Short mmCIF file of C-alpha atoms in Angstrom, two decimals:
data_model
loop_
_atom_site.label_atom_id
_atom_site.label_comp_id
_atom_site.label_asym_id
_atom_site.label_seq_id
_atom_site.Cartn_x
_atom_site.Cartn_y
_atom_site.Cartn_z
CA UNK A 252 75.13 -40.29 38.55
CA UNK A 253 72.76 -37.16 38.96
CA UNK A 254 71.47 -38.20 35.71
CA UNK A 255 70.38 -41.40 36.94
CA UNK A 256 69.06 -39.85 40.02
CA UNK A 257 66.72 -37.59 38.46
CA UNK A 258 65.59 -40.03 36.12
CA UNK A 259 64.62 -42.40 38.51
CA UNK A 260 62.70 -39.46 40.32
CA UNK A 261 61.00 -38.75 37.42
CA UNK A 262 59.59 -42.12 36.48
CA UNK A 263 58.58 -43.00 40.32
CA UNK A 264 56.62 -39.85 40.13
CA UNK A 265 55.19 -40.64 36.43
CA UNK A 266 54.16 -43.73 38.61
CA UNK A 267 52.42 -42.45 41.45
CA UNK A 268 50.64 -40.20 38.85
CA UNK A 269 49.34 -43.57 36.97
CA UNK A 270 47.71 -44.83 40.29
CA UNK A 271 43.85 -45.19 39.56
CA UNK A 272 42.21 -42.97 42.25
CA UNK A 273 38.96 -44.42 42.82
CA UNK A 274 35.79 -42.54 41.10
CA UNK A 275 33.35 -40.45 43.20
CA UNK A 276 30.00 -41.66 43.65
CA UNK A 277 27.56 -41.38 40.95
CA UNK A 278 24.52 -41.15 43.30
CA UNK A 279 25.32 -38.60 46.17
CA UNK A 280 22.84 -38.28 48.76
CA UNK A 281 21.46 -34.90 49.27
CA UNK A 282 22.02 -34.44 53.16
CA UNK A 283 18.59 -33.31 54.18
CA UNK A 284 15.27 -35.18 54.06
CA UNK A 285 12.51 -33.63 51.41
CA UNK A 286 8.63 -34.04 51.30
CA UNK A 287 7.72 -35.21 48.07
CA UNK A 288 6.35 -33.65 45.85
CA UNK A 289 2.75 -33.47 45.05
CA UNK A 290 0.81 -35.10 42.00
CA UNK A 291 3.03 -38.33 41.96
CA UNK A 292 1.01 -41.55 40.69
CA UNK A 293 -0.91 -43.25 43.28
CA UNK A 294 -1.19 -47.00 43.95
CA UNK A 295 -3.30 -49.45 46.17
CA UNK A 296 -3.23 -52.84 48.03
CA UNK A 297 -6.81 -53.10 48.17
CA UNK A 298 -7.25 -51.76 51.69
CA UNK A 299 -4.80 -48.45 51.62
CA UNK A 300 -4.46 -45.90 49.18
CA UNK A 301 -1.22 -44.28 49.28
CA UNK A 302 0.19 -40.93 47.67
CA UNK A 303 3.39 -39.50 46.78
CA UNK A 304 5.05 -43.16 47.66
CA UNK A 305 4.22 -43.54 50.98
CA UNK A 306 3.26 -47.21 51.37
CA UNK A 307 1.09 -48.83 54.08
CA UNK A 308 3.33 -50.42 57.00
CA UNK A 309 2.23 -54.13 55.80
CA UNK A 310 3.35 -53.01 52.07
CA UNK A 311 6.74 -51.44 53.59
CA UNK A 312 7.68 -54.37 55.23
CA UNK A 313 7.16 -56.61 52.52
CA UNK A 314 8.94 -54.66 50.01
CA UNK A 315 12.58 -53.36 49.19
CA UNK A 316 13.47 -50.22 50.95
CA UNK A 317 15.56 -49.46 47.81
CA UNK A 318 15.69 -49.27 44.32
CA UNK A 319 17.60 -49.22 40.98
CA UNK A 320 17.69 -47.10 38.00
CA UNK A 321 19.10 -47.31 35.03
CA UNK A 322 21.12 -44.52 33.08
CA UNK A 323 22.43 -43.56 29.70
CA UNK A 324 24.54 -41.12 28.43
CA UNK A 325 22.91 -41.56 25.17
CA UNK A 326 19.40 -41.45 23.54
CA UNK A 327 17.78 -45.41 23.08
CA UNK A 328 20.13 -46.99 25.64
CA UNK A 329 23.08 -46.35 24.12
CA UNK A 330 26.28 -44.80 25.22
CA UNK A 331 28.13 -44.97 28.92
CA UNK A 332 25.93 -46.91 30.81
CA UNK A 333 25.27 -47.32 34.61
CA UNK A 334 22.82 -48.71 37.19
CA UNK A 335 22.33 -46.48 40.12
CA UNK A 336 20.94 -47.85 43.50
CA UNK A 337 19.02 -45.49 45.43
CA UNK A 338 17.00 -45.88 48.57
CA UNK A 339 13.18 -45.11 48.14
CA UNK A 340 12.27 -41.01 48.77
CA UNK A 341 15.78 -39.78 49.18
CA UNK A 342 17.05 -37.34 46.70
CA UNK A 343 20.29 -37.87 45.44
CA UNK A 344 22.71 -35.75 43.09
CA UNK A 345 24.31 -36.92 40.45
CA UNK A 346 28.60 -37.26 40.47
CA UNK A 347 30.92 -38.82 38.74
CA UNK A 348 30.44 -37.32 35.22
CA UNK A 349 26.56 -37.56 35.37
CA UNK A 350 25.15 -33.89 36.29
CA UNK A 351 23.86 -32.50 32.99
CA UNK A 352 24.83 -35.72 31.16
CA UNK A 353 21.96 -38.37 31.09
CA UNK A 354 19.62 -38.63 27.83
CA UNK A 355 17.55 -41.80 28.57
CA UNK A 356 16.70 -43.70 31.47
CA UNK A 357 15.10 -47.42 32.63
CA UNK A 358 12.91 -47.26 35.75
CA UNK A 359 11.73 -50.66 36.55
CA UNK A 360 7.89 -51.59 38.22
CA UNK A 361 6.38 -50.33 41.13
CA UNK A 362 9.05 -47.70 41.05
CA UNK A 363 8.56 -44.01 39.72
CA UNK A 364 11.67 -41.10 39.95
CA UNK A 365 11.55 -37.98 39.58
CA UNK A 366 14.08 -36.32 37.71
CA UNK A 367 15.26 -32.60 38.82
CA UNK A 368 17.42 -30.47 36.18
CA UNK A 369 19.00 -28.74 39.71
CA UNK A 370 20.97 -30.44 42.30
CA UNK A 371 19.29 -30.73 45.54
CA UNK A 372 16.05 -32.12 44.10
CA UNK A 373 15.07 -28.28 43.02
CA UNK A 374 15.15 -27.91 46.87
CA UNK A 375 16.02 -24.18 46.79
CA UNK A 376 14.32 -23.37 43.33
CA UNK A 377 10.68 -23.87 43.07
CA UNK A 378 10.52 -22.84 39.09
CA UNK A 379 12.97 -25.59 38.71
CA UNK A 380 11.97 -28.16 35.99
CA UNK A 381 11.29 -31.61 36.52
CA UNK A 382 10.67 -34.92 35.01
CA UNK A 383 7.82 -37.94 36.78
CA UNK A 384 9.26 -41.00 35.06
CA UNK A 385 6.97 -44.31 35.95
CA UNK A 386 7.78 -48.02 35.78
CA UNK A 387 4.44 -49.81 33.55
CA UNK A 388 2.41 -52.68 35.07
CA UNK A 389 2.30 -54.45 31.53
CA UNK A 390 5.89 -54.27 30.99
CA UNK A 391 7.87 -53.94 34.53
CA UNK A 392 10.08 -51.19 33.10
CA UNK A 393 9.72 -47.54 31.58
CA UNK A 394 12.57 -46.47 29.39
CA UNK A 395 12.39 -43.02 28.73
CA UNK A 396 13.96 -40.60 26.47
CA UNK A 397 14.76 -37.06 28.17
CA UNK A 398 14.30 -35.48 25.50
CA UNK A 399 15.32 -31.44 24.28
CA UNK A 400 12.31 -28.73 23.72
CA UNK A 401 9.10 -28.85 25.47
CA UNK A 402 8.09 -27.74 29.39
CA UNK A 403 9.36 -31.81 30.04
CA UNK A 404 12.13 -32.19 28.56
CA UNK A 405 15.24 -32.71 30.34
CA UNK A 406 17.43 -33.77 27.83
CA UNK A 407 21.70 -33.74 29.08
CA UNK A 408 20.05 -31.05 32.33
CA UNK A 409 19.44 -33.72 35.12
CA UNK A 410 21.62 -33.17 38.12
CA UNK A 411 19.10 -34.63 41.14
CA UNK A 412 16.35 -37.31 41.59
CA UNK A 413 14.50 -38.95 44.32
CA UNK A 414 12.78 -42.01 42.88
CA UNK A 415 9.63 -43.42 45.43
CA UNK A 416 7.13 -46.69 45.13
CA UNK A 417 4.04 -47.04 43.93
#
């Protein structure tokens, strides 16, 4: 009768143990707001110029306050693949099995991200590396290759971005 006892222990707990837990977030807001940074491609409606994604209030309102991205855990889109949403000029770290783990990335029109190999957006690390990564007028989307060598290349080191409009 112990026998049984124990046994029947045993497999409830192999049970519990089987119980999906559901997955952190893949896209964890930083919790602070950041200026961005300068130098990022600039846009116009015809009356305002805007920098660094800051739209005009009639362009703001007519637009999505949010955006989506595209990742890869692979070179050429291949690989463990997932869309992240993110709301325009918020940084966000990655989770879930992302930090240090992305090779290529889609970033669709209007949209632009900026792709930080420390978490934080390089917050406390100004000789941090980073990545500008545009969507194309011609196209709608940029697919982009983070690749190894060079000042640029980010290549399986991204752990933050903060993606903006333009």
């Amino acid at each position: 009768m112990h026998f049984f006892t124990t046994l029947s222990a045993a497999t409830i707990v192999a049970l519990a143990a089987a119980i999906p837990v559901a997955d952190e977030p893949s896209n964890i807001p930083a919790p602070f707001d950041m200026e961005l940074p300068a130098g990022l491609p600039t846009a116009s409606d015809g009356a305002v110029v805007w920098y660094s994604g800051e739209a005009s209030a009639k362009r703001s309102m007519e637009k999505r306050s949010d955006t989506k991205i595209e990742v890869w855990a692979s070179t050429n889109k291949r690989g463990r693949h997932e869309t992240l949403h993110s709301d325009f000029n918020k940084c966000y770290n990655l989770g879930n099995g992302w930090n240090d783990d992305i090779e290529s990335v889609t970033v669709y029109a209007t949209t632009g991200c900026v792709f930080y190999n420390k978490g934080n957006c390089n917050k406390d690390d100004s000789n941090g590396r980073r990545l500008t990564v545009s969507g194309t007028a011609t196209t709608g989307t940029h697919v982009a290759s983070l690749l190894d060598g060079g000042s640029g290349g980010l290549n399986n080191m991204v752990s933050s971005y903060l993606c903006f409009r333009i």
